[in-house]
XYZ file of C-alpha atoms in Angstrom:
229
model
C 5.177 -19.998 2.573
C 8.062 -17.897 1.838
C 11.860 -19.396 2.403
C 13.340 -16.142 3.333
C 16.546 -17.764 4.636
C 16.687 -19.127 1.380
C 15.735 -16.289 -0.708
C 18.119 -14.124 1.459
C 21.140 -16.538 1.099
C 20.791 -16.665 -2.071
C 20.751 -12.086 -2.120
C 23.715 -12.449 -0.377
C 25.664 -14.481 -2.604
C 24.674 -12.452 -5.250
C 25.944 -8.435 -3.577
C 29.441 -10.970 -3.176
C 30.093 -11.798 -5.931
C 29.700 -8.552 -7.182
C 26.642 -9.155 -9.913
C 25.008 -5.701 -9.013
C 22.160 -6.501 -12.020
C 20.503 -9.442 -10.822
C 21.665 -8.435 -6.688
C 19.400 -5.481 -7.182
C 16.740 -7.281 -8.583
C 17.101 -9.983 -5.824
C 16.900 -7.330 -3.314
C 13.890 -5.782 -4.715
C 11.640 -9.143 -4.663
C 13.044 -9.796 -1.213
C 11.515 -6.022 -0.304
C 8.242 -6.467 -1.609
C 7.768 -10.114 -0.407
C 8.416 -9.128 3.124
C 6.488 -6.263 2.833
C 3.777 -8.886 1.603
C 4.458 -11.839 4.291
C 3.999 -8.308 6.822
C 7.885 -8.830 7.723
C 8.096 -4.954 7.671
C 11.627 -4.837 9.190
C 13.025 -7.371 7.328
C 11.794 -5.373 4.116
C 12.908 -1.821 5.192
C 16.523 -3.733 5.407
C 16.538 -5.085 1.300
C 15.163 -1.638 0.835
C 18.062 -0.045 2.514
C 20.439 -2.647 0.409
C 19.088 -1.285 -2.715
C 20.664 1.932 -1.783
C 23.624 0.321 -1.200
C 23.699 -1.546 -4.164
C 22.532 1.184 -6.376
C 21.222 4.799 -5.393
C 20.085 4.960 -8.598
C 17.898 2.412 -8.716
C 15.032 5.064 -8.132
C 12.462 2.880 -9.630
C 13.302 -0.273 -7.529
C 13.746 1.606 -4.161
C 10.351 4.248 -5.036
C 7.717 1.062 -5.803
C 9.644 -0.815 -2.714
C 8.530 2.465 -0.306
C 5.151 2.573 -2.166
C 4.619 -1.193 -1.751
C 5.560 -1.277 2.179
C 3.715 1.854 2.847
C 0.441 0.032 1.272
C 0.941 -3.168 3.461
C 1.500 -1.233 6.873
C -1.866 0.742 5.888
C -3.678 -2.006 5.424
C -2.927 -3.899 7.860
C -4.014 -1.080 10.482
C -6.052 -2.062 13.331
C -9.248 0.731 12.517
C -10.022 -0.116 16.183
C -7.157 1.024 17.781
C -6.882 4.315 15.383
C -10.572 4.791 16.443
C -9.200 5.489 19.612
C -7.464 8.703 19.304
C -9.382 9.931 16.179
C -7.802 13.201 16.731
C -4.083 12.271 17.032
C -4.290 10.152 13.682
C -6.286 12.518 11.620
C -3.546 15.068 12.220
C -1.024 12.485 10.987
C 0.088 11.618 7.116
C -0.282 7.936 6.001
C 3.174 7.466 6.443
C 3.588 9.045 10.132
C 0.214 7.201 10.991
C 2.026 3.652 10.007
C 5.462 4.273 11.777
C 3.756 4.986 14.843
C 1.445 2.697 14.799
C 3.521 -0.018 13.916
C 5.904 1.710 16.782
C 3.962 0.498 19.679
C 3.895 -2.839 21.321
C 1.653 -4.356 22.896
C 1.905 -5.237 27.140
C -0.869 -6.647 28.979
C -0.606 -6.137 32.766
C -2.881 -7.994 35.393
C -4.665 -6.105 38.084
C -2.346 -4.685 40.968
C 0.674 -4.185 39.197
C 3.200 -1.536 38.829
C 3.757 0.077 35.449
C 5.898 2.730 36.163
C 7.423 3.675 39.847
C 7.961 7.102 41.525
C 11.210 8.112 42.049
C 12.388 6.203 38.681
C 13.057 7.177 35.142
C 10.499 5.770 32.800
C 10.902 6.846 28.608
C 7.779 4.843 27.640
C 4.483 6.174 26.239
C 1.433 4.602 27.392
C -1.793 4.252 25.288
C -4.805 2.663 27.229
C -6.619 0.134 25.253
C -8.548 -1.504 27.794
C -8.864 -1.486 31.749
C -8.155 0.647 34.795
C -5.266 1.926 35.967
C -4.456 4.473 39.227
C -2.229 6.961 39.118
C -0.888 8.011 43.178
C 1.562 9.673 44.616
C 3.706 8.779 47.939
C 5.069 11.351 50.835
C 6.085 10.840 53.832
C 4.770 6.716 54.204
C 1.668 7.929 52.563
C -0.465 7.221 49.449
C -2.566 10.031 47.754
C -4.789 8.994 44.955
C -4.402 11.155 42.390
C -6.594 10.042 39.092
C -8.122 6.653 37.440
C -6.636 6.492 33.759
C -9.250 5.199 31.162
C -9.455 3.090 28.097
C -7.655 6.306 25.505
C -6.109 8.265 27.636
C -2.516 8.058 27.495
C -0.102 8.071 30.356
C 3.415 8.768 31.202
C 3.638 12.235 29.122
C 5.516 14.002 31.605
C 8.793 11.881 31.993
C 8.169 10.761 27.730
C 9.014 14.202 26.083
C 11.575 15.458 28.690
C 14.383 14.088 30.830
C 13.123 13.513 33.988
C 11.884 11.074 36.596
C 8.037 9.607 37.413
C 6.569 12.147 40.147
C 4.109 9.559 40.416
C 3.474 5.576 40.557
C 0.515 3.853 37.920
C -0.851 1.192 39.664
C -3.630 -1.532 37.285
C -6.825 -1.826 38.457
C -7.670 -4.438 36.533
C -6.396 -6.573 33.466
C -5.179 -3.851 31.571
C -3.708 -3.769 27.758
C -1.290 -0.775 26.703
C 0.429 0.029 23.939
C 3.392 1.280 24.559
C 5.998 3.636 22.351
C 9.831 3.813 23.401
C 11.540 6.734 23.831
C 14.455 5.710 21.883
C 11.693 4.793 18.541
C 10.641 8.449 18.739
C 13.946 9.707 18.763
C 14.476 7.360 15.542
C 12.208 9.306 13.393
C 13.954 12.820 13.611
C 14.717 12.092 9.439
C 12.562 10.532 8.018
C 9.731 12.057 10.174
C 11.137 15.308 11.372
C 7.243 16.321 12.155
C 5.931 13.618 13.232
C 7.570 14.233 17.300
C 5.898 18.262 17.204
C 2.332 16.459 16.663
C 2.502 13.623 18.766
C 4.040 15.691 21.671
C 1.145 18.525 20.979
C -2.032 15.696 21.021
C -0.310 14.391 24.207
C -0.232 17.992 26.095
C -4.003 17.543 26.655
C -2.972 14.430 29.192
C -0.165 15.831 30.663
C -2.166 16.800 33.992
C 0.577 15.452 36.595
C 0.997 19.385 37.886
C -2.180 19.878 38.341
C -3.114 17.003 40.460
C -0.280 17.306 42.392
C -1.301 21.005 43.048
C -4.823 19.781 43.820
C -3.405 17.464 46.119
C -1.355 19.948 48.096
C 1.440 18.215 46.764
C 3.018 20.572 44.296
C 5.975 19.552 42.451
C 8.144 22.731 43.623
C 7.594 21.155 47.441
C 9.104 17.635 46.218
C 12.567 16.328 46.525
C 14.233 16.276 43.652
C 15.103 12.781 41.948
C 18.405 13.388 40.460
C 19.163 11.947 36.875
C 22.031 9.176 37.179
């Protein structure tokens, strides 16, 4: 096994004292084992040092990029890409690993709350298995609204724009999500300025919240407005 605090100490003493040579090269292998061990963070950080150290050090910081791009692909889960065929296949290799190496995981037993009406919520949610409920409340009532599958996705209204849950998603039974932040999408404007457009244009086909509530008789326009604090 790898002694990264080691390896890393030793990096560190090197960009003090000043010995760019050998703190670039340190900084390199540190990259591409991390990369290796599947320590993706901790190698996008030496990568980042190399262009501190050096942003000339094209070859270094190119075959570092080229070598943690490889080890995200393959250590996708073809499972979970399997279920949204359509949202991946419109994505580049490198989109395709940020977000799926974006979402975490959350397991939820049955008859729990994942998001609340009347709250802000700026999660994503990608069903991998289980049932989940979407309702809606008025006036000390409870209106079913929708069962959410294994891949569908949930929570697209309040994701893309700033406003709060018009409804409450209740599990049905032992339920795993994936879940992407808010704040991880808004990460990627740079180095994946297209990689939003897509995601938010896949997700339009789940964003049914206005319809059901219509259905319902319980159009948004007739709701009391949650202000944003």
């Amino acid at each position: 096994m790898v002694d990264f605090a080691r390896l890393e100490e030793e990096a560190n003493l090197l960009v003090a004292s000043g010995e760019k040579a050998k703190a670039i090269k340190a900084a390199y292998e540190l990259a591409l084992a991390s990369a290796r061990a599947k320590d993706f963070a901790r190698a996008e950080r030496w990568r980042q040092k190399l262009y501190q150290l050096d942003p000339m050090a094209l070859t270094e910081i190119v075959n570092a990029g080229e070598v943690i791009e490889a080890e995200k692909a393959g250590g996708l889960d073809q499972s979970y890409l399997d279920l949204w065929p359509k949202l991946f296949h419109a994505l580049t290799g490198e989109e395709t690993n940020a977000l799926y190496y974006a979402l975490q995981e959350k397991v939820f037993e049955a008859d729990q709350v994942v998001f609340e009406q009347g709250k802000r919520h700026a999660r994503l949610y990608f069903v991998v298995t289980g049932q989940l409920k979407l309702i809606h409340a008025k006036e000390n009532r409870e209106y079913f609204l929708q069962t959410i599958n294994k891949s569908e996705i949930v929570g697209v209204d309040t994701f893309f724009t700033i406003s709060t849950c018009t409804t409450s998603l209740v599990t049905l039974s032992r339920v795993k999500l994936l879940c992407l932040e808010r704040e991880t999408m808004d990460g990627w404007q740079e180095q994946f300025p297209g990689l939003e457009r897509k995601l938010h244009d896949f997700c339009m086909d789940f964003n049914n919240i206005p319809d059901l509530l219509k259905r319902k008789g319980l159009d948004r326009r007739t709701q009391t407005r949650y202000p944003v604090e």
